[in-house]
Coordinates of C-alpha atoms in Angstrom, one line a residue:
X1 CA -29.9 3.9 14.2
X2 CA -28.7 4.9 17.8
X3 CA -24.4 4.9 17.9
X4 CA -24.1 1.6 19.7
X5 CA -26.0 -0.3 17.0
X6 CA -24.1 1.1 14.0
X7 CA -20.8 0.6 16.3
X8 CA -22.0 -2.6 16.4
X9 CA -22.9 -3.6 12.9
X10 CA -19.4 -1.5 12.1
X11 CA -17.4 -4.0 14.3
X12 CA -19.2 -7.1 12.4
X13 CA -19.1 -6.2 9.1
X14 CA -15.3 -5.0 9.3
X15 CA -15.0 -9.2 10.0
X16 CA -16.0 -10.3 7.1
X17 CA -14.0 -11.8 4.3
X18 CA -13.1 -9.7 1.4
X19 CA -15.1 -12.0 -1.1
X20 CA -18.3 -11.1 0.6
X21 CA -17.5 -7.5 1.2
X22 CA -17.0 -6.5 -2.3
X23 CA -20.3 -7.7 -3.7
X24 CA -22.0 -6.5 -0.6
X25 CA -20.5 -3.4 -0.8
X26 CA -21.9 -2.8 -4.6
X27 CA -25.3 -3.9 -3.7
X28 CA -25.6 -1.6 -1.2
X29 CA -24.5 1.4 -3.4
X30 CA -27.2 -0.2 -5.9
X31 CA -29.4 0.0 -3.4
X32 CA -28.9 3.1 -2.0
X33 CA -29.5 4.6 -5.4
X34 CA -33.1 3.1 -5.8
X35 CA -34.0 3.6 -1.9
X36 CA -31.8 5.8 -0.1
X37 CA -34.3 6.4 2.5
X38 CA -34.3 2.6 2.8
X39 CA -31.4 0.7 4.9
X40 CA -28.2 2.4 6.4
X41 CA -26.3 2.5 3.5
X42 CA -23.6 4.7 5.0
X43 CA -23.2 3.4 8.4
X44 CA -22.9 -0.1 6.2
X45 CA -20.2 1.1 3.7
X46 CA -18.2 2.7 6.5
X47 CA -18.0 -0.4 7.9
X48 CA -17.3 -2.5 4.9
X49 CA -13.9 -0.2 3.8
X50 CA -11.5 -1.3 6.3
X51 CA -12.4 -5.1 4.9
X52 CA -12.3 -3.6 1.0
X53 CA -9.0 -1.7 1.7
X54 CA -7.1 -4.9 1.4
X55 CA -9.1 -7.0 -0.4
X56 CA -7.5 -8.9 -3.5
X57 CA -11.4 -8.8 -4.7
X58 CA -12.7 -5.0 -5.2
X59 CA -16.2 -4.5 -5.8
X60 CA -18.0 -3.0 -8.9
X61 CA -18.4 1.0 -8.1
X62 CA -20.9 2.0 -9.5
X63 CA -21.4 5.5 -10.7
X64 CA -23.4 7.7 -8.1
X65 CA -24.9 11.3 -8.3
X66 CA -22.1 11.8 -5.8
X67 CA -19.6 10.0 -8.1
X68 CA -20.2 12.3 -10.3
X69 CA -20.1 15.2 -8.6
X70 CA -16.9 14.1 -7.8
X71 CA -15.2 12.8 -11.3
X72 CA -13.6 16.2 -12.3
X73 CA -11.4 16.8 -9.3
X74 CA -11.3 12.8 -8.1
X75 CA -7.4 13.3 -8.9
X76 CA -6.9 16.1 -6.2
X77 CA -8.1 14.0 -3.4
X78 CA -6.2 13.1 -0.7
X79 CA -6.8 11.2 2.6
X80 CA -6.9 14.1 4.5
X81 CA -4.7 17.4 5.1
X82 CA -1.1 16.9 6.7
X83 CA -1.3 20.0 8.5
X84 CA -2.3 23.3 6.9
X85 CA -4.5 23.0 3.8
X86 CA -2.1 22.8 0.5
X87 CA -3.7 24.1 -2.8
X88 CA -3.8 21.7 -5.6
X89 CA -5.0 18.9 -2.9
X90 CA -8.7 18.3 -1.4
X91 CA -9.3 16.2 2.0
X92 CA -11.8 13.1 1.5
X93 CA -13.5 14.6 4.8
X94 CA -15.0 17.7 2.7
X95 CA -16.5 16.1 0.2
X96 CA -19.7 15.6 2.2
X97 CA -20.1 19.0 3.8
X98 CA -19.3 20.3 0.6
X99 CA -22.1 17.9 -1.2
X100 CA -24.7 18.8 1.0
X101 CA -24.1 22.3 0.7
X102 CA -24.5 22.1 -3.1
X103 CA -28.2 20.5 -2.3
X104 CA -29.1 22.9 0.2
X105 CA -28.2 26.0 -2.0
X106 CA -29.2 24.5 -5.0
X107 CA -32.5 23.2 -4.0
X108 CA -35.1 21.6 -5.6
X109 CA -34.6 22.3 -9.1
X110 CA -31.2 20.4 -8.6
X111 CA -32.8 17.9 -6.5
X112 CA -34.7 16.7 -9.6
X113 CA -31.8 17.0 -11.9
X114 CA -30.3 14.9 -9.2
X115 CA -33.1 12.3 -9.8
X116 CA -32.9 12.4 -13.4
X117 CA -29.5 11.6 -13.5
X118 CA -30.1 8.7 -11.0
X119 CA -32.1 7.1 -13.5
X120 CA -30.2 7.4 -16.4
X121 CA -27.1 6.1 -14.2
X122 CA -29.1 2.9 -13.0
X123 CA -30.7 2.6 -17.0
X124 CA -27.2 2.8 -18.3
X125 CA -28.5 5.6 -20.8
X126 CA -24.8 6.8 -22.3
X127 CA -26.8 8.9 -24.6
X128 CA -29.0 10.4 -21.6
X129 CA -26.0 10.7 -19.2
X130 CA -23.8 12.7 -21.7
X131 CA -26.7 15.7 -21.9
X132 CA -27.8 15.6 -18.6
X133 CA -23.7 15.2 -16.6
X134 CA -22.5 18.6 -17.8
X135 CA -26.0 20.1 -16.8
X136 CA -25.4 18.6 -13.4
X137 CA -22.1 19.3 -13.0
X138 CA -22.6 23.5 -14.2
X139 CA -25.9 23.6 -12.0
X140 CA -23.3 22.4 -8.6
X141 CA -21.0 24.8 -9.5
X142 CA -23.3 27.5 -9.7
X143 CA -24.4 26.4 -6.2
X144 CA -21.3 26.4 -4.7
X145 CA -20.3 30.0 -6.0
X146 CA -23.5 31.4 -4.5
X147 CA -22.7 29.8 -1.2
X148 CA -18.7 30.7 -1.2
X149 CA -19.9 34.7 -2.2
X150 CA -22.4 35.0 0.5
X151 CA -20.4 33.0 2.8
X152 CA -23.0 32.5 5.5
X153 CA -23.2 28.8 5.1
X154 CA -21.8 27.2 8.3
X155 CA -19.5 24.9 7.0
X156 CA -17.5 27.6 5.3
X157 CA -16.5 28.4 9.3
X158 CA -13.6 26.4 8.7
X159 CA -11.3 27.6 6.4
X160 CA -9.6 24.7 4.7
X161 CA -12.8 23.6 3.9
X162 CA -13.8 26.4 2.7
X163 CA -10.6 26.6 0.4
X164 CA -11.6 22.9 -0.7
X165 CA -15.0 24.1 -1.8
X166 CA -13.0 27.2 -4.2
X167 CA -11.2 24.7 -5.7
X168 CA -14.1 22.3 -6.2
X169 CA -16.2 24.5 -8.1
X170 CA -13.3 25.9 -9.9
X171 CA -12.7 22.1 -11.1
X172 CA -16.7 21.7 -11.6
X173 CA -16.7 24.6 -13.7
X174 CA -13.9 23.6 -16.3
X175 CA -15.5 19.6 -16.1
X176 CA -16.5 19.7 -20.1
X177 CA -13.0 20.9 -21.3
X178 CA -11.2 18.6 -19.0
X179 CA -13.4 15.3 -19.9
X180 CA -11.2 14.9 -22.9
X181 CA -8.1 14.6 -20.5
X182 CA -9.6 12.6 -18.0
X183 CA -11.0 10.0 -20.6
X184 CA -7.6 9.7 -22.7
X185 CA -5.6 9.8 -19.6
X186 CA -6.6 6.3 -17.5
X187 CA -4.5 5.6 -14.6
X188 CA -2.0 4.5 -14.0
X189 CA -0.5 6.0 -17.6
X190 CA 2.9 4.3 -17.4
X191 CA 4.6 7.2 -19.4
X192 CA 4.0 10.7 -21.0
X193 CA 4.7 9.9 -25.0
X194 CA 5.1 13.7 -26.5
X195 CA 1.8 13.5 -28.4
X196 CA 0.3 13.6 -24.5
X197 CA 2.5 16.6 -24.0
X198 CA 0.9 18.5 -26.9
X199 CA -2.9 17.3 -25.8
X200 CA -2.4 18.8 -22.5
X201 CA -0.9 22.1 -23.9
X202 CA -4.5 22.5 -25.9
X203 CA -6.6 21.3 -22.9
X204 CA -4.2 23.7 -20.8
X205 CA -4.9 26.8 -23.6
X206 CA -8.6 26.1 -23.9
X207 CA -9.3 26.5 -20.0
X208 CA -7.3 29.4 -20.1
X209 CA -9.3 31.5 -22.6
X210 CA -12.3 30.8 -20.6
X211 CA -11.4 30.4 -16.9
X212 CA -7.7 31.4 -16.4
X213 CA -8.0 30.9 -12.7
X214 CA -8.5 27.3 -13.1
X215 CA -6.0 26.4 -15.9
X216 CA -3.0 25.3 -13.7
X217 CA -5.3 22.5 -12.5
X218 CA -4.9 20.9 -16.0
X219 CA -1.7 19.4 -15.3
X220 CA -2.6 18.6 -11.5
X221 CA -5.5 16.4 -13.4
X222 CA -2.9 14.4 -15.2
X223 CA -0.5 14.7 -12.2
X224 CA -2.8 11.7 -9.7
X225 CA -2.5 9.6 -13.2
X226 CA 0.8 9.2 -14.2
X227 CA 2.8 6.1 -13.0
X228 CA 5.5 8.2 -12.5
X229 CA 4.7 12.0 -11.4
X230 CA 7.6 13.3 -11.5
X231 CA 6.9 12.9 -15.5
X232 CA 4.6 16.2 -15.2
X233 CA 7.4 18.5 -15.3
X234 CA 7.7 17.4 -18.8
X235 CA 4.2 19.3 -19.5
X236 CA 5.7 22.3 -17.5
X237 CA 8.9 23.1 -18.9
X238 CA 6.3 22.9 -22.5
X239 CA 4.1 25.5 -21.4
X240 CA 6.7 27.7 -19.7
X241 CA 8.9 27.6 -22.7
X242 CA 11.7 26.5 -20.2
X243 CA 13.9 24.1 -18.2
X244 CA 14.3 26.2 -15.5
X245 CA 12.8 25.7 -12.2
X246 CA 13.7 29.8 -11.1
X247 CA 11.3 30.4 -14.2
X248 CA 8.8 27.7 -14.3
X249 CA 8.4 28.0 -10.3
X250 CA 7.0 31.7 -11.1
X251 CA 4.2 30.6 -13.8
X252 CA 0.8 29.3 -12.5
X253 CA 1.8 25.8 -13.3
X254 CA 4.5 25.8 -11.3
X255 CA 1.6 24.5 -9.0
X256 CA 2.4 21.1 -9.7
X257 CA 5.7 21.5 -8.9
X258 CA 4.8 22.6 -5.8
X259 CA 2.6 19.6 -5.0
X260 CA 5.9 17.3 -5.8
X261 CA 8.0 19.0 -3.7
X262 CA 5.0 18.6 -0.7
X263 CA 5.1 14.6 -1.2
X264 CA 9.2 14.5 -1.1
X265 CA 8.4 17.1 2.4
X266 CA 5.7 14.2 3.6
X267 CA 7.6 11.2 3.0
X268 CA 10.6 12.9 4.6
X269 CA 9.0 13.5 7.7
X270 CA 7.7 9.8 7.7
X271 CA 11.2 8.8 7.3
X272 CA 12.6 11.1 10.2
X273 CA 9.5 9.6 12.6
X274 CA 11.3 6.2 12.1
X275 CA 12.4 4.9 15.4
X276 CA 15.1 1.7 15.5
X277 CA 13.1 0.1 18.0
X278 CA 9.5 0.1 16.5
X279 CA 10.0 0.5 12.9
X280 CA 8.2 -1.2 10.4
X281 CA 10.8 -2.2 7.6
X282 CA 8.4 -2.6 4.4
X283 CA 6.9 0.9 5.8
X284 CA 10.0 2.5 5.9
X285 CA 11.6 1.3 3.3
X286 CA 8.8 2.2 1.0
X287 CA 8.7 5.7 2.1
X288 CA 12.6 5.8 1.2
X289 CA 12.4 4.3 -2.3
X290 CA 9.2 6.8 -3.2
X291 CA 11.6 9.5 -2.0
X292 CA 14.8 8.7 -3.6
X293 CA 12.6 7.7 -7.0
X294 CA 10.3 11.2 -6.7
X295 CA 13.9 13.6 -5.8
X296 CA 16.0 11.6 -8.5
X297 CA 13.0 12.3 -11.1
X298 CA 12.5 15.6 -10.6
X299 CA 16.1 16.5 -11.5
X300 CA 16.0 14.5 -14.1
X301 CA 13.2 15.9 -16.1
X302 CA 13.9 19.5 -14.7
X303 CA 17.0 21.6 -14.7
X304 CA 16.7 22.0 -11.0
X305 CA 19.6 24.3 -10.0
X306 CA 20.8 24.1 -6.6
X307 CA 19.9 27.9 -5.7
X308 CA 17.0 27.9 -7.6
X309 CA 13.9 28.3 -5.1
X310 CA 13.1 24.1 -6.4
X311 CA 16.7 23.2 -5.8
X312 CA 17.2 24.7 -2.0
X313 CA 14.2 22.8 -0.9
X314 CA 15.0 19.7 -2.6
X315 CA 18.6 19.6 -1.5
X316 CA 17.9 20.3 2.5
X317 CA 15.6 17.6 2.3
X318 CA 18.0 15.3 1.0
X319 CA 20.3 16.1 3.5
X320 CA 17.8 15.9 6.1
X321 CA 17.2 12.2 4.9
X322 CA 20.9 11.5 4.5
X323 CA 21.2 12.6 8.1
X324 CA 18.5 11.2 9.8
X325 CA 19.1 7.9 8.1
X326 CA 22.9 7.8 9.2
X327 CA 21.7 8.5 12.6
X328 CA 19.1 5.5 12.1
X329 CA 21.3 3.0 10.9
X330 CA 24.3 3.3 13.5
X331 CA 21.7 2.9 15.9
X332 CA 20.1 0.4 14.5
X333 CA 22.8 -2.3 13.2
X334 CA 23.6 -2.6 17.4
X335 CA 20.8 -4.9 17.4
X336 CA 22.3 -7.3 14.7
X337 CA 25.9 -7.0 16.0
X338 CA 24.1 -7.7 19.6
X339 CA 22.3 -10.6 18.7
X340 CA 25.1 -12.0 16.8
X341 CA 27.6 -12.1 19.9
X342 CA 30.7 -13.7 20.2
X343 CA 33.2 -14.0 22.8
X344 CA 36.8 -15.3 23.4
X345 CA 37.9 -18.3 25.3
X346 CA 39.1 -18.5 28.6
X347 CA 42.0 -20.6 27.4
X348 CA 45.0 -18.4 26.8
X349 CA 45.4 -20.8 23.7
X350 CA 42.5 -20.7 22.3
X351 CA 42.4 -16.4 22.3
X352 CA 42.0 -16.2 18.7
X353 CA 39.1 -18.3 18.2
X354 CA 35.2 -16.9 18.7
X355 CA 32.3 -18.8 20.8
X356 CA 28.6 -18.2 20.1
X357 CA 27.3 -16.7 23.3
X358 CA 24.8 -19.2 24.5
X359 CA 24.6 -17.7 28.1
X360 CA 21.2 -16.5 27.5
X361 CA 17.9 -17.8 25.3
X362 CA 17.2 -15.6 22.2
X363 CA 15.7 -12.3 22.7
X364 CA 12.5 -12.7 20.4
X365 CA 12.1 -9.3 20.0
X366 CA 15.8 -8.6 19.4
X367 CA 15.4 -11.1 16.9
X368 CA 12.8 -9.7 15.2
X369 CA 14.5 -6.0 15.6
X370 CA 17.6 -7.4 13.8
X371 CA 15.6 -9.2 10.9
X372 CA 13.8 -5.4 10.6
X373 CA 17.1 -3.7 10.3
X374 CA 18.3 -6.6 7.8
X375 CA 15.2 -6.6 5.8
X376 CA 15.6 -2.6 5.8
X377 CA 19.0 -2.0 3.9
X378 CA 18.4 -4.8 1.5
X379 CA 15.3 -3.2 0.6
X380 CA 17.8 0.0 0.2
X381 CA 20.2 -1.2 -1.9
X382 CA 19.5 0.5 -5.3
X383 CA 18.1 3.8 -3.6
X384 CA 20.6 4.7 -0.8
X385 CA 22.6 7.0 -3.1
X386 CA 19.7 8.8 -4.6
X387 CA 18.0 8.9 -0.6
X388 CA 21.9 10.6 0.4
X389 CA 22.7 8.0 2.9
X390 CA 25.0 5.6 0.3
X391 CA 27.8 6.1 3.2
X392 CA 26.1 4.8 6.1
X393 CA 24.1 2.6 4.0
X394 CA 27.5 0.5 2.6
X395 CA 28.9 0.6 6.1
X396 CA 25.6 -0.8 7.6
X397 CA 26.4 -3.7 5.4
X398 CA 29.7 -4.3 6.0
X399 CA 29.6 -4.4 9.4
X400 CA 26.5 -6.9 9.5
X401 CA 28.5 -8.8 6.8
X402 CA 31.4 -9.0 9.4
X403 CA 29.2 -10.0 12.0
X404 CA 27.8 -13.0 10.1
X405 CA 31.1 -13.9 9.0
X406 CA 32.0 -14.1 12.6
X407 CA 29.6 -16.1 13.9
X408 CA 28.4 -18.5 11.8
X409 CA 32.1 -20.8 12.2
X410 CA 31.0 -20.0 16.2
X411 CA 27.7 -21.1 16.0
X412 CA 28.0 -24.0 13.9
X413 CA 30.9 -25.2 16.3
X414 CA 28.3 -24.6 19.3
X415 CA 25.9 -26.9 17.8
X416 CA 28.6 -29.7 17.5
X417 CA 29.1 -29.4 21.0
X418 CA 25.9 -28.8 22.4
X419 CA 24.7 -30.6 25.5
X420 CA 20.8 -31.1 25.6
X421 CA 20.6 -27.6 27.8
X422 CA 22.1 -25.7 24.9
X423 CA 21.0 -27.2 22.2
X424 CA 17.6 -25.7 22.0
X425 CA 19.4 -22.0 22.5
X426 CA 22.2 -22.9 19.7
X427 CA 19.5 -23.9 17.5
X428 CA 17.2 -21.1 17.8
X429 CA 20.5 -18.8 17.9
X430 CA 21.4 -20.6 14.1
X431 CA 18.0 -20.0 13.1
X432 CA 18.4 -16.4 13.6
X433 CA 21.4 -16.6 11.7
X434 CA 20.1 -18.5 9.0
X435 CA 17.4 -16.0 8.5
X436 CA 19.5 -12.6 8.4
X437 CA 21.9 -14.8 6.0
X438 CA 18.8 -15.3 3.6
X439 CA 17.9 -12.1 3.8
X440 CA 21.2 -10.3 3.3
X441 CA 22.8 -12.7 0.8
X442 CA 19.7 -14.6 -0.7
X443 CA 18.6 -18.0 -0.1
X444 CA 21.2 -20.4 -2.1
X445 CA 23.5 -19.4 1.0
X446 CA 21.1 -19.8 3.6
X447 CA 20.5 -23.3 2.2
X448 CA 23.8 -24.0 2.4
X449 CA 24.2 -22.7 5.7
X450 CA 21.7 -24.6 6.6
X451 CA 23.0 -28.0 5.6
X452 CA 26.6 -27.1 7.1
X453 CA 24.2 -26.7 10.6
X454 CA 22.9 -30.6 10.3
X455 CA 26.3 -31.5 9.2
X456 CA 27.6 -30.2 12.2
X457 CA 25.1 -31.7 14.6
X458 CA 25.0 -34.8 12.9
X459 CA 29.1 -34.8 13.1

């Protein structure tokens, strides 16, 4: 199929509904097991992820030779690699190259172990799969060691991928010891009880004895499981006999601390990217609660001293966040206080009391930019201490409060008075009002607010 036509067929099945995808979506893969050579499966599935991505329905997946293939590192994938390759995670994009390197060094002895397990996937044969999945799995790993020794493959060119195929065999090769922990350990595991802790200790010790170059993996396994990651550290400070983070940072599975600390550096860069004019509030706010959750976690379950190599990094990130989000905020509550402008009469009389500024229609946007900014710290409420901002975040709040306090009694005296220019302007103006009001203070006072407002133009 030339590009145009699978652009094509792309652009109409990413239309569909989601109820239509997901079935679609596993008969294809059903399909593509019996008859690969058959339709475009792949240029089909592309096209059908953007749709099954947010679908409330998700399809069936069914297990695939490349599934399987897959199923001992599935936890250390990532969507790609933020920048230079990080050990412990493996980019989506490589798992191709990578597969097809496997069947081209491998060959045809694997290509009909790759058929018999194709039939005892699509026959449901548990008894069948068991003998012939650790077979599969051994014979791919063997593959991939021959191809990363010689080296002369030319995918290995690039080096991240090349350190994504090391770690994928090292995972292949310790898939029967790890099976235990992957079946006990379903995700999302909403806590580690300590009979977990002691499981992974003896997974941990029996990949050591036979492939000590792979056994800080075992808690990276559990790691893209747990509910709540930081939780892992529990497993480390086990096996280093210690609560230290100077002491557990220097054994092999300080690894996984390691990866923690790289998602707090990630979602503080996303949070530093924010910009007060284009920001997305759920977004951002997200990405703050994750950080202030992950950095509050990891001292908790850790002793994380301050100078300790853990504690430097996670401290300067905090007050990187703390910074950057003071910086955000002061900008950012302008376009509440803007939209919300009042101004003093003329009448030397009447100096102390505030007019809604009705010389202008609402700004849409600045509407929207104020509801963003309103949504934002409400959303921030129970994390801003944890995320270092608890400062700005309080006094982002109390001068919005202020705001609102001061112009509500000016807008609801606006729409008394309106003439039919201004009436369509003091009412959108009260809308807005209404809406940050909900927001900020919750809905029983925007309901009252907004019965004050027909009050008003009913008086």
């Amino acid at each position: 199929m030339g590009k145009d036509k699978a652009d094509a067929l792309k652009a109409f099945l990413a239309r569909l509904p989601g109820k239509i995808a997901a079935p679609l979506a596993t008969a294809i893969e059903a399909d593509r097991l019996v008859n690969p050579a058959g339709l475009p499966h792949e240029t089909i599935l592309d096209g059908l992820r953007p749709v099954l991505r947010g679908a409330e329905t998700r399809p069936h997946r069914l297990r695939t030779p490349l599934r399987v293939f897959c199923e001992p590192f599935e936890d250390l994938l990532v969507g790609d690699h933020e920048g230079a390759k990080v050990e412990g995670r493996i980019a989506r994009s490589s798992l191709r190259p990578v597969w097809r390197l496997v069947q081209d060094v491998a060959g045809k002895p694997f290509a009909a172990r790759t058929a018999s397990l194709t039939g005892a996937l699509l026959g449901r044969t548990e008894a069948e799969l068991a003998e012939i999945v650790p077979l599969f799995q051994a014979e791919a790993a063997a593959a991939l060691a021959t191809a990363l020794e010689a080296g002369s493959a030319p995918a290995l060119a690039d080096p991240d991928l090349c350190a994504d195929a090391e770690e994928i065999r090292r995972l292949l090769a310790i898939a029967p010891l790890t099976l235990s922990l992957r079946t006990r350990f379903i995700r999302p595991v909403p806590t580690l009880e300590d009979a977990d802790l002691d499981i992974i200790r003896a997974c941990y010790e029996d990949v050591g004895s036979v492939h000590p170059d792979a056994a800080r993996y075992v808690p990276v396994i559990v790691l893209g499981r747990l509910a709540r990651p930081w939780e892992i550290l529990r497993v480390l400070a086990k096996l280093a006999r210690s609560q230290s983070d100077t002491l557990v940072s220097q054994t092999d599975v300080g690894l996984v601390g390691e990866l923690l600390l790289h998602d707090l550096e990630r979602l503080a860069e996303r949070i530093e990217a924010a910009e007060p004019a284009s920001f997305d509030p759920e977004t951002l706010g997200t990405a703050i609660s994750q950080f202030a959750r992950l950095g509050h976690g990891l001292t908790t379950e850790l002793d994380i001293h301050r100078h300790g190599p853990w504690g430097e990094r996670l401290a300067e990130l905090r007050a990187r966040v703390g910074t950057r989000m003071e910086r955000f905020l002061d900008q950012s509550v302008r376009d509440v206080t803007g939209l919300l402008a009042v101004r003093r009469p003329g009448n030397p009389r009447r100096r102390h009391e505030r007019q809604a500024d009705l010389g202008r229609p609402l700004d849409d946007a600045r509407a929207g930019r104020a509801r963003a900014v309103v949504q934002l710290v409400t959303s921030c409420r129970g994390v801003a201490a944890q995320a270092a901002f608890n400062v700005a975040h309080a006094t982002c709040v109390e001068r919005i409060s202020e705001s609102l306090d001061d112009y509500v009694p000016a807008i609801l005296e606006a729409l008394k008075g309106a003439d039919e220019e201004l009436l369509p302007i003091a009412q959108a103006y009260f809308g807005a009002a209404v809406e940050l009001i909900g927001l900020l203070r919750g809905e029983a006072e925007a309901d009252l607010l907004r019965r004050k407002g027909a009050i008003a133009r009913a008086g």
